[in-house]
Coordinates of N, CA and C in Angstrom, one line a residue:
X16 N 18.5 -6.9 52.6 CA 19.8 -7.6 52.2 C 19.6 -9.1 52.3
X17 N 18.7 -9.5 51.2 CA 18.9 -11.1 51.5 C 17.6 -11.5 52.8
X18 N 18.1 -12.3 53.0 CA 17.3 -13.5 54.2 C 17.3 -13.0 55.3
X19 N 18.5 -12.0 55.4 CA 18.6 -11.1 56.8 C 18.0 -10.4 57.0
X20 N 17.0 -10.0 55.7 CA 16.2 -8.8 56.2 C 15.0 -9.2 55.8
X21 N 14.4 -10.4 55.8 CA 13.0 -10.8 55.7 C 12.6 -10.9 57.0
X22 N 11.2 -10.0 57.1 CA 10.5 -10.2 58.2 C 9.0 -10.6 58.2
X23 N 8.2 -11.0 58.9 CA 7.2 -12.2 58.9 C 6.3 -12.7 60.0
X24 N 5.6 -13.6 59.6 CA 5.5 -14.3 60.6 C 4.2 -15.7 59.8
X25 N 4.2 -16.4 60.3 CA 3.5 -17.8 59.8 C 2.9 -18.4 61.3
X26 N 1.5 -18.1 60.9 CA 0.4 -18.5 62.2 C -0.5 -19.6 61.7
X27 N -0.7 -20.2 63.1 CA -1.6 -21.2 63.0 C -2.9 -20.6 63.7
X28 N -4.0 -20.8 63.4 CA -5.3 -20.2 64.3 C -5.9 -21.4 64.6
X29 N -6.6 -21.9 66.0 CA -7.9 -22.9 65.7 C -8.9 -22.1 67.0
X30 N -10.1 -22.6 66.1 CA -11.1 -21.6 66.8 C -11.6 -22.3 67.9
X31 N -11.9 -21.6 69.5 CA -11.9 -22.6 70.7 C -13.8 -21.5 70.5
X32 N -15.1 -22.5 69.7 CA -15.8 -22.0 70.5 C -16.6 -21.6 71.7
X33 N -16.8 -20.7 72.2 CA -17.5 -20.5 73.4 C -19.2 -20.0 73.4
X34 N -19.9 -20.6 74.7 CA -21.2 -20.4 74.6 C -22.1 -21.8 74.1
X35 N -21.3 -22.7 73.6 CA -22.7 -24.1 73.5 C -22.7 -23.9 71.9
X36 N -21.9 -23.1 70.7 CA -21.9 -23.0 69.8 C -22.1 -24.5 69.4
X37 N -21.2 -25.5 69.7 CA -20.9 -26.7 68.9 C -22.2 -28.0 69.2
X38 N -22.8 -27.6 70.4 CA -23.8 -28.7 70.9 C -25.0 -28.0 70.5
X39 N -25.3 -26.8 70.2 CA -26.9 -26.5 69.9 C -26.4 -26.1 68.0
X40 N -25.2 -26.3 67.4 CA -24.9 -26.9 65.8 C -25.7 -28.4 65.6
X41 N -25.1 -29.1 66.9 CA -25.4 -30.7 66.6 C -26.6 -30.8 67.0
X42 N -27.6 -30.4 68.0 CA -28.9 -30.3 67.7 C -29.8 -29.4 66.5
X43 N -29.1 -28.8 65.7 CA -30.5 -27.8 64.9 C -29.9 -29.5 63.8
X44 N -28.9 -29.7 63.8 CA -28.4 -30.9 62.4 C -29.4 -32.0 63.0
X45 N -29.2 -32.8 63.8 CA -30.1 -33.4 64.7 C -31.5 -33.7 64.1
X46 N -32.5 -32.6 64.7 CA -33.5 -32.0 64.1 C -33.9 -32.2 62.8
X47 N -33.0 -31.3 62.1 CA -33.2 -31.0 60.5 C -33.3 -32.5 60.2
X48 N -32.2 -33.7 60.4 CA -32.3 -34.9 59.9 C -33.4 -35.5 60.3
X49 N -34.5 -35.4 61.5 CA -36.1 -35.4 62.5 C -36.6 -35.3 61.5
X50 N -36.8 -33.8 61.1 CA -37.8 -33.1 59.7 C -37.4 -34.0 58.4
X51 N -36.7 -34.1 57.6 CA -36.5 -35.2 56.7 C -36.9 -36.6 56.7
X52 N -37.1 -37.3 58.0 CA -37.2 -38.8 58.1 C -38.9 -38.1 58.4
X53 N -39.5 -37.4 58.7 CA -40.9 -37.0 59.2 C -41.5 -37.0 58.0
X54 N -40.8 -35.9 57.1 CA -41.2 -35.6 55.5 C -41.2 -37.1 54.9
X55 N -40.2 -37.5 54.6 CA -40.2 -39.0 54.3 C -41.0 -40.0 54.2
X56 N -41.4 -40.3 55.9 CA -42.5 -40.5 56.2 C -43.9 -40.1 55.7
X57 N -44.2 -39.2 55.9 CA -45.5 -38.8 55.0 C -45.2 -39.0 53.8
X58 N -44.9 -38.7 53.0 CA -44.5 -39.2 51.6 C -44.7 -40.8 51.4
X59 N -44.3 -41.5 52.0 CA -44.6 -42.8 52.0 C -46.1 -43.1 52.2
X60 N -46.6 -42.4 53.3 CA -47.7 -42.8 53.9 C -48.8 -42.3 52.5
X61 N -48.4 -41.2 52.4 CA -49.6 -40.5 51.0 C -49.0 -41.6 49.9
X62 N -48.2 -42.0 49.6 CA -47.9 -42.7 48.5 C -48.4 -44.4 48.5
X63 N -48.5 -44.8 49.7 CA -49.5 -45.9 50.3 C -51.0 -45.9 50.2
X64 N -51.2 -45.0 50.8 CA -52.7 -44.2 50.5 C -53.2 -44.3 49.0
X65 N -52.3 -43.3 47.8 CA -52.4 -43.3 46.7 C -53.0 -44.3 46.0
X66 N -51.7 -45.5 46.1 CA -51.7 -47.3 45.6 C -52.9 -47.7 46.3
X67 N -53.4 -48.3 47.3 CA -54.7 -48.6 47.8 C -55.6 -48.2 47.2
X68 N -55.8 -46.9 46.7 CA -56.8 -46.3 46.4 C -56.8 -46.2 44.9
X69 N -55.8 -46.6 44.4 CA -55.9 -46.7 43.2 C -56.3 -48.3 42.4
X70 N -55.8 -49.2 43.4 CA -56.4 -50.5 43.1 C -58.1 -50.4 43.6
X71 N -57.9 -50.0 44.3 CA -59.4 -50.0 44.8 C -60.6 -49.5 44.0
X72 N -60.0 -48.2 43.0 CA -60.7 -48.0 42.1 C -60.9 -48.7 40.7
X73 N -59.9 -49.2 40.3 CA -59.6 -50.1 39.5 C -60.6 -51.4 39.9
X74 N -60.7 -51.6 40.7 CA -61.6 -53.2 41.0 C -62.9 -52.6 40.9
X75 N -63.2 -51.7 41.4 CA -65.1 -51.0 41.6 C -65.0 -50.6 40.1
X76 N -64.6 -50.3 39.4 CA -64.5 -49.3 37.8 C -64.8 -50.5 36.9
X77 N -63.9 -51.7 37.2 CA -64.2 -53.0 36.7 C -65.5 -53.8 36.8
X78 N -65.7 -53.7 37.9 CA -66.9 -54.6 38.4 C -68.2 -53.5 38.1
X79 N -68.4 -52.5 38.6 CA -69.5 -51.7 37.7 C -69.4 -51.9 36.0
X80 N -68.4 -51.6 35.5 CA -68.0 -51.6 33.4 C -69.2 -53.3 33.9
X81 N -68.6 -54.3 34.1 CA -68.7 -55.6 33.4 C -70.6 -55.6 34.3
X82 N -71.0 -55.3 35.2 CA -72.4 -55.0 35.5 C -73.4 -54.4 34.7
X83 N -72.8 -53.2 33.9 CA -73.6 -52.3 33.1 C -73.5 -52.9 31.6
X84 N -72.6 -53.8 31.4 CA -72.0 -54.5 30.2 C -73.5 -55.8 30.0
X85 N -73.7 -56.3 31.3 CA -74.8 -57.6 31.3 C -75.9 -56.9 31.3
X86 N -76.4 -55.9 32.3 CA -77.8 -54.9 31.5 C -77.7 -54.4 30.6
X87 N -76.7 -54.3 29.8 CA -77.0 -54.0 28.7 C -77.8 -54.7 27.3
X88 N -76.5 -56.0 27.4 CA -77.0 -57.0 26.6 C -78.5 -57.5 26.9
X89 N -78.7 -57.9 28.7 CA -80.3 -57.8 28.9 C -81.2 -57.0 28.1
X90 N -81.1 -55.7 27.8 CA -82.4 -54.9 27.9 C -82.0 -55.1 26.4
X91 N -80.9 -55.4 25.3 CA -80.5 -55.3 23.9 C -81.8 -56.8 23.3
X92 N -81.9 -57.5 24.5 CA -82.2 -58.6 24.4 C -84.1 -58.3 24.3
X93 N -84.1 -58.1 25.3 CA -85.7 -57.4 25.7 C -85.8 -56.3 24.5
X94 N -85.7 -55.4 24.4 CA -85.8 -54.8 22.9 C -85.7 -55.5 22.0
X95 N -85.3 -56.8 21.4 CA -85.4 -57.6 20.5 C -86.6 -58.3 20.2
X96 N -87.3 -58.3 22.0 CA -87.9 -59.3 21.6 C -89.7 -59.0 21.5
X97 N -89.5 -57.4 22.3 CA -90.3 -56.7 21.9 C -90.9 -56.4 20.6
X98 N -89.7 -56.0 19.9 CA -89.7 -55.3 18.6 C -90.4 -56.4 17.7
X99 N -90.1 -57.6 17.8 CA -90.8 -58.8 17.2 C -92.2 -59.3 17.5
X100 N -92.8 -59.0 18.9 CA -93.9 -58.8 19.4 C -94.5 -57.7 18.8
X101 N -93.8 -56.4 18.7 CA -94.7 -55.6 17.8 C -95.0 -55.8 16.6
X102 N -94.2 -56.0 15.9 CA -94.4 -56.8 14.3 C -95.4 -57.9 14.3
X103 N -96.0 -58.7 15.0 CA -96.5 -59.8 15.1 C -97.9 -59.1 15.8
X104 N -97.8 -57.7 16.3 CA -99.2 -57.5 17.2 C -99.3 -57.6 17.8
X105 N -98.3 -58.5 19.0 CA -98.6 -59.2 20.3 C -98.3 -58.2 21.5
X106 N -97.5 -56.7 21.3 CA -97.1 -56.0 22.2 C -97.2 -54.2 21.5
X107 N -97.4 -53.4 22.0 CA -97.3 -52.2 21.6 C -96.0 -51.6 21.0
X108 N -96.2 -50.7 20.3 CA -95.1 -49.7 19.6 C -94.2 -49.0 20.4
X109 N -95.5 -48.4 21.6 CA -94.5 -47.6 22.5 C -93.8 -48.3 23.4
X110 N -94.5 -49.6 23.9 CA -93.2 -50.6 25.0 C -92.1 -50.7 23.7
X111 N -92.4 -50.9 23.0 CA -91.0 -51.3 22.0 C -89.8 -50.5 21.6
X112 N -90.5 -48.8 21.6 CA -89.6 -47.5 21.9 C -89.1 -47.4 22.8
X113 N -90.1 -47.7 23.9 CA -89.0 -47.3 25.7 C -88.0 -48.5 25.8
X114 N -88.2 -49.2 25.4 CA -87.2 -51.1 25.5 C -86.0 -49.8 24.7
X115 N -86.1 -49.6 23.4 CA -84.8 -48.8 22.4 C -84.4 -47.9 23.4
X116 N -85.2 -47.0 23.9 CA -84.7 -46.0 24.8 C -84.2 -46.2 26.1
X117 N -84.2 -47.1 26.7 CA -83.3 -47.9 27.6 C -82.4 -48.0 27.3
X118 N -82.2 -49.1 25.8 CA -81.2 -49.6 25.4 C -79.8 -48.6 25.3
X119 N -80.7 -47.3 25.0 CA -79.5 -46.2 24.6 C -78.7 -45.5 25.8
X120 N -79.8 -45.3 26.5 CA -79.4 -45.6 28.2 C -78.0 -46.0 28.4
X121 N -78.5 -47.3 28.3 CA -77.4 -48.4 29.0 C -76.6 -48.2 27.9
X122 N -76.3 -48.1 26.8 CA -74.8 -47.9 26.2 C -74.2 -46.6 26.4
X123 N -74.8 -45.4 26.9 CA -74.1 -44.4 27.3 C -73.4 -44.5 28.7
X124 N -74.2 -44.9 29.4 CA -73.5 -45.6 30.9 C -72.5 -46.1 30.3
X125 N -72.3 -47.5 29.7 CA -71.5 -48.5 29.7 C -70.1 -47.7 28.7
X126 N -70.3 -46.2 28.1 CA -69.2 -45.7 27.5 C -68.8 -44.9 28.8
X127 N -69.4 -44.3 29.2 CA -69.0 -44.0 30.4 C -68.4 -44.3 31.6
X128 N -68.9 -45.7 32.0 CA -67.9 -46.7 32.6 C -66.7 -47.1 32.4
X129 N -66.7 -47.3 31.2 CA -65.7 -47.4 30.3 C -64.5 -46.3 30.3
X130 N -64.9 -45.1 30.5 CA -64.0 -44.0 30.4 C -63.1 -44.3 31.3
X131 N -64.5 -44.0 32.6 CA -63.7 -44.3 34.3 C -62.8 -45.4 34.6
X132 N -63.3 -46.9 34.0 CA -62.6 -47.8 33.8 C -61.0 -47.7 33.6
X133 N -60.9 -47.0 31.9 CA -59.7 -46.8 31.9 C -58.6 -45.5 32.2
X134 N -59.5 -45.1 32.7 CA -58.8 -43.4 33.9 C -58.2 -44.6 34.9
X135 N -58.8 -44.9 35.8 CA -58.2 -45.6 37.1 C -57.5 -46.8 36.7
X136 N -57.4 -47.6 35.7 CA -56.2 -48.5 35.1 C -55.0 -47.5 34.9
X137 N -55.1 -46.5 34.3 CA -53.7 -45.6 33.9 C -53.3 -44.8 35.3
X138 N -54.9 -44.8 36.2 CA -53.8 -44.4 37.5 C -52.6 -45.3 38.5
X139 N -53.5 -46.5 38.1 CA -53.1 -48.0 38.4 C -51.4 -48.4 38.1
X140 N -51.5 -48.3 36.6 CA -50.4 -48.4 36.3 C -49.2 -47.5 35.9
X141 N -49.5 -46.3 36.9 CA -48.8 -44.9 36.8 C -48.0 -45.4 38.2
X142 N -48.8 -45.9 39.3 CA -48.6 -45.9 40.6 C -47.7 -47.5 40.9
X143 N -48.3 -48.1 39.6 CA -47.0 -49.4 39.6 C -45.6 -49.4 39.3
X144 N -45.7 -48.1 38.4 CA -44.2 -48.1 37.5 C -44.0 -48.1 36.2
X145 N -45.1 -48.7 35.6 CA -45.4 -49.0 34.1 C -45.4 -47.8 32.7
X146 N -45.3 -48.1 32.0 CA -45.6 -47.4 30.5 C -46.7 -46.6 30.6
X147 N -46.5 -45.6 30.3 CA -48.2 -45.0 29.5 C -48.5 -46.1 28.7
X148 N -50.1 -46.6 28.9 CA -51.0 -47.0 27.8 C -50.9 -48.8 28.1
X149 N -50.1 -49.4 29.1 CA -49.7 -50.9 29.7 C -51.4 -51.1 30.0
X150 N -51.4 -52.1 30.3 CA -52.6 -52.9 30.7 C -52.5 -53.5 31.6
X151 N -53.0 -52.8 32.9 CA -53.2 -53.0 34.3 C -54.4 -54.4 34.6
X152 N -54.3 -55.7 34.6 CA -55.4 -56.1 35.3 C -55.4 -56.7 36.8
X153 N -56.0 -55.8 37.7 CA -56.4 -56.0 38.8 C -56.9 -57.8 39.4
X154 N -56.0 -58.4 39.9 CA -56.5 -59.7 40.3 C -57.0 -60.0 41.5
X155 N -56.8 -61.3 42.0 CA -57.2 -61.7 43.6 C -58.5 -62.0 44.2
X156 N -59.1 -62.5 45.3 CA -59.9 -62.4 45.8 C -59.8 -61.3 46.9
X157 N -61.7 -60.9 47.1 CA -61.8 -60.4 48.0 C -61.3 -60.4 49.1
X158 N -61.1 -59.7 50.2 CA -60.4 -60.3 51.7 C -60.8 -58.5 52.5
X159 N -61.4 -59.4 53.7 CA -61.7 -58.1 54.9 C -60.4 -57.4 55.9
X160 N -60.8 -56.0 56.1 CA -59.7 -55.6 56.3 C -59.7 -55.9 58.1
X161 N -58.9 -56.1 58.6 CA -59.2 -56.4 60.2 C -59.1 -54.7 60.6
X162 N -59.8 -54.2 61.8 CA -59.6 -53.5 62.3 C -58.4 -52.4 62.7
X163 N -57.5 -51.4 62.6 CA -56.7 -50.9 62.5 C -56.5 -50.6 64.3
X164 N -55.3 -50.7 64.7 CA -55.2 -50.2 66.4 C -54.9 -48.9 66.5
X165 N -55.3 -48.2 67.2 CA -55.2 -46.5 67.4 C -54.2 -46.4 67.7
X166 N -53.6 -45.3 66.3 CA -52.2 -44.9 66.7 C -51.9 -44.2 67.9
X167 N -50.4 -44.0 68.6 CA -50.0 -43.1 69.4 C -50.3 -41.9 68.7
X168 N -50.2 -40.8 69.4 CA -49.4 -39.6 69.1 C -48.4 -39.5 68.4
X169 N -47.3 -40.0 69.3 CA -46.1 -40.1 68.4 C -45.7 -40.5 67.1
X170 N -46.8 -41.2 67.2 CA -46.4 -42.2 65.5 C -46.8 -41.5 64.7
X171 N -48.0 -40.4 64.6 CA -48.8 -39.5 63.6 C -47.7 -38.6 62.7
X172 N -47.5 -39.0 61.7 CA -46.2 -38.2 60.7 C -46.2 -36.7 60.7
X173 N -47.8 -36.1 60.7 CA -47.7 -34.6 61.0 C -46.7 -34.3 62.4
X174 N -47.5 -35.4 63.5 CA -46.9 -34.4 64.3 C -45.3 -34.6 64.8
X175 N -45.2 -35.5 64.5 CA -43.4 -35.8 64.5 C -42.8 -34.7 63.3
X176 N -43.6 -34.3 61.9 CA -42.5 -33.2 61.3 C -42.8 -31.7 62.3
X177 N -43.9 -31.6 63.2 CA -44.2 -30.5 63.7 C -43.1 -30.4 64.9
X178 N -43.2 -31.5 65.6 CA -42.4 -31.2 66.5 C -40.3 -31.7 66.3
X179 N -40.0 -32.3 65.9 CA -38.9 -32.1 64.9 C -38.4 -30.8 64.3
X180 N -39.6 -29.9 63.3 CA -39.5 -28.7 63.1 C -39.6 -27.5 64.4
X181 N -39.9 -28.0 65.3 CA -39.9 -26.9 66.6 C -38.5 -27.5 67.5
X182 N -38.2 -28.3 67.5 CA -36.7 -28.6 68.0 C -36.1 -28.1 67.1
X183 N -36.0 -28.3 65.7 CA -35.2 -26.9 64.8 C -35.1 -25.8 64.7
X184 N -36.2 -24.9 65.6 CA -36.4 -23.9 65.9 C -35.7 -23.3 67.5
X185 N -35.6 -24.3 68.1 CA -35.3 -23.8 69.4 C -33.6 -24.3 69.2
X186 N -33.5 -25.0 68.6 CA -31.9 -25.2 68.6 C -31.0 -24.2 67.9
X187 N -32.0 -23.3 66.7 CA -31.5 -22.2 66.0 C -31.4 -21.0 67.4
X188 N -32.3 -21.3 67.9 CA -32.5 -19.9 68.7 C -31.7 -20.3 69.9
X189 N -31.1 -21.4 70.1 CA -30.2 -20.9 70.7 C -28.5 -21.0 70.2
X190 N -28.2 -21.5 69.0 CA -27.2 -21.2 68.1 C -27.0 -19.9 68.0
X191 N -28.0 -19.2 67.7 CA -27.9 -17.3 67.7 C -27.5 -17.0 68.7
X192 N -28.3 -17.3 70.1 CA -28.0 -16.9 71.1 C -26.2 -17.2 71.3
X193 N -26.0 -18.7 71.2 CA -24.4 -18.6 71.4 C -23.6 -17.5 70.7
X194 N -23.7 -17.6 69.6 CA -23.2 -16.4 68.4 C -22.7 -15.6 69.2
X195 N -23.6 -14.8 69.4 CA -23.3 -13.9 70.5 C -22.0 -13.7 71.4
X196 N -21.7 -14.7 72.1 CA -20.8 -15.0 72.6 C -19.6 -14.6 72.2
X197 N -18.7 -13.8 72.3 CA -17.5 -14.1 71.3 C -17.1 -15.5 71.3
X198 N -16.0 -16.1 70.4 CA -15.6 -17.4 70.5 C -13.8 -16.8 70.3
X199 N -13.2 -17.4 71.0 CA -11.9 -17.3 71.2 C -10.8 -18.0 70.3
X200 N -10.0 -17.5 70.1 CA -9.1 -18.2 68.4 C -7.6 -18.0 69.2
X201 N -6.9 -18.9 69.5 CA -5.8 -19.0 69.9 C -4.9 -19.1 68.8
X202 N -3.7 -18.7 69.0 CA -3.0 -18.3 67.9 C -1.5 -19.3 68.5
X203 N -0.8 -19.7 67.5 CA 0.6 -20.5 67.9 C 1.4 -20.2 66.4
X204 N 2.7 -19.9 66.4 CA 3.5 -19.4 65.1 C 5.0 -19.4 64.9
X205 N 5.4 -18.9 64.2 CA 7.1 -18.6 64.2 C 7.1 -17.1 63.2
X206 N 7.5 -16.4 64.1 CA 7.5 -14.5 63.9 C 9.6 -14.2 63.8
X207 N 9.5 -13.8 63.1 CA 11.0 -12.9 62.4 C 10.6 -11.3 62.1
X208 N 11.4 -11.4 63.3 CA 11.6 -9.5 63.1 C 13.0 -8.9 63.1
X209 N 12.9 -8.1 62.6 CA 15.0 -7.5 63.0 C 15.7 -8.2 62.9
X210 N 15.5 -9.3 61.5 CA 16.7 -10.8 61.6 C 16.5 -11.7 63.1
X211 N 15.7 -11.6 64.0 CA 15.4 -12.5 64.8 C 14.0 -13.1 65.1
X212 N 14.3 -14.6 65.0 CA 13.6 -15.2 65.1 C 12.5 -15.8 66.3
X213 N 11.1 -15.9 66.5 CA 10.8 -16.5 68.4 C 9.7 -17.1 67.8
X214 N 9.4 -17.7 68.9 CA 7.9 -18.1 68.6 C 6.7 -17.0 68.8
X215 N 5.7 -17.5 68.6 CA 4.9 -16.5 68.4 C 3.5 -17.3 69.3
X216 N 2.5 -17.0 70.5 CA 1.5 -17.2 70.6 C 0.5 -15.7 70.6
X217 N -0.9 -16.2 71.1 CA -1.4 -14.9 70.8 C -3.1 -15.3 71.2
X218 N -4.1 -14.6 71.3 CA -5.2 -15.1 71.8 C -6.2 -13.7 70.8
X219 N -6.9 -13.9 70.4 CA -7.4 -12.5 69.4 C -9.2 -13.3 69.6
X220 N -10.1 -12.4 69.3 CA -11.4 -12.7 69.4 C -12.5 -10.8 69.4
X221 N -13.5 -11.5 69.2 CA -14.4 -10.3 68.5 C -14.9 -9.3 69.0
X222 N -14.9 -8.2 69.5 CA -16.0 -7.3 70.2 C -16.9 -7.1 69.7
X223 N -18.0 -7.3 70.5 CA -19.2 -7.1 69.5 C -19.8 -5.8 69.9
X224 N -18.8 -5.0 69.1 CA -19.6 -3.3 69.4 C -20.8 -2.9 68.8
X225 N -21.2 -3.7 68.0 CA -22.4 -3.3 67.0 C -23.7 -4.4 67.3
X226 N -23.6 -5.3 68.0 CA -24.6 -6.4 68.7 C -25.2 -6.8 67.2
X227 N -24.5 -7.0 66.5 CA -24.8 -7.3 65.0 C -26.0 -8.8 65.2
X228 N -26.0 -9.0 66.2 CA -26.2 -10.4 66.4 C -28.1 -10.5 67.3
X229 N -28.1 -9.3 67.4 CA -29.7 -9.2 68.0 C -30.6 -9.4 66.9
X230 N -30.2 -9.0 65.9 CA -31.6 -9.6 64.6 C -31.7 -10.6 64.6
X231 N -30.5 -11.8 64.2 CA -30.7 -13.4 64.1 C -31.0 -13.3 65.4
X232 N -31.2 -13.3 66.3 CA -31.5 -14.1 68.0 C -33.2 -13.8 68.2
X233 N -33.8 -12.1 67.5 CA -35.1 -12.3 67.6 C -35.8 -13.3 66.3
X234 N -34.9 -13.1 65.2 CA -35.6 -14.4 64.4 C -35.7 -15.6 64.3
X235 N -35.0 -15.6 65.2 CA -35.1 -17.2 66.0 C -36.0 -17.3 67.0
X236 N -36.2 -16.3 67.7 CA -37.3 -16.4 68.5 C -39.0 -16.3 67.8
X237 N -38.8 -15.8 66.6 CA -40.0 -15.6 66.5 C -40.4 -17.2 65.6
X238 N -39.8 -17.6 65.3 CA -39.8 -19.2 64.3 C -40.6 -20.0 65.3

């Protein structure tokens, strides 16, 4: 009959957890953000590695091409002057073939060089940022590298994602473990029954008749 005979009720729940739920949450988060800045890290370091090694090739690819470029023209030269000795009598036919067959030598090297040359320019300018097909020239003077100081432990990027990833693992395993725990949900409301109105509290939480929760806690242990 109307509003007189609406019955009800309108609850509030907030969940009170129990067992370390909320502090071994903010360690596995913790962690996980360890593992990211670890990964990060290496990534950088291999990406440093990369560049070094990629100018470095670029300068030796260079300086070999322009080496094999001046023996070449040498021996192009010495075959010339042979070949003119032979014509004239003054030197044999066969020094004047092995001088050609040198010669040929050294321009297959020097295409060869050449290849390498421009493989390590396009890794050069892959690792700069540039265009396919840009033109990388490597400048500078020489300079020695001073000695490197022995890292810590700590500082080694493997083992900071290793151990990072094992504090992720023990923070899961004991997240499961809390699970476990029931966690307690307090209840606060306004309940209408029989046209009368009260407040309403209340306390409700989980039995765990099925220990649903022993799989996740050995898989945690086994990580």
């Amino acid at each position: 009959d109307g509003w007189r005979g609406v019955e009800g009720q309108l609850v509030m729940t907030v969940p009170l957890p129990v067992g370390g739920d909320r502090g071994a949450a903010i360690r596995q988060g913790d962690a996980s953000a360890r593992v990211a800045e670890a990964n990060a890290e290496m990534m950088r370091g291999d990406a440093i590695v990369r560049a070094v090694a990629a100018v470095a090739n670029a300068r030796r690819d260079t300086e070999l091409l322009q080496q094999a470029r001046s023996e070449l023209a040498t021996l192009e030269r010495l075959a010339d002057a042979l070949d003119a000795q032979a014509d004239a009598g003054r030197a044999s036919l066969g020094d004047a073939g092995r001088a050609r067959l040198a010669v040929s030598v050294a321009r297959e090297r020097v295409a060869a060089l050449a290849g390498a040359q421009r493989a390590s320019l396009e890794e050069l300018a892959l690792m700069g940022g540039y265009a396919p097909g840009t033109a990388v020239v490597v400048g500078g003077p020489m300079c020695r590298v001073a000695e490197p100081e022995a890292p810590s432990t700590s500082a080694v990027p493997e083992r900071a994602l290793a151990e990072a990833r094992t504090e992720t693992a023990r923070a899961s395993l004991d997240l499961a473990r809390a699970t476990r725990i029931p966690d307690l949900n307090p209840e606060v409301g306004l309940r209408r029954t029989m046209g009368t109105e009260a407040l309403y509290a209340g306390l409700s939480f989980d039995l765990p008749l099925f220990d649903r929760q022993s799989r996740q806690v050995d898989a945690a242990r086994a990580e």
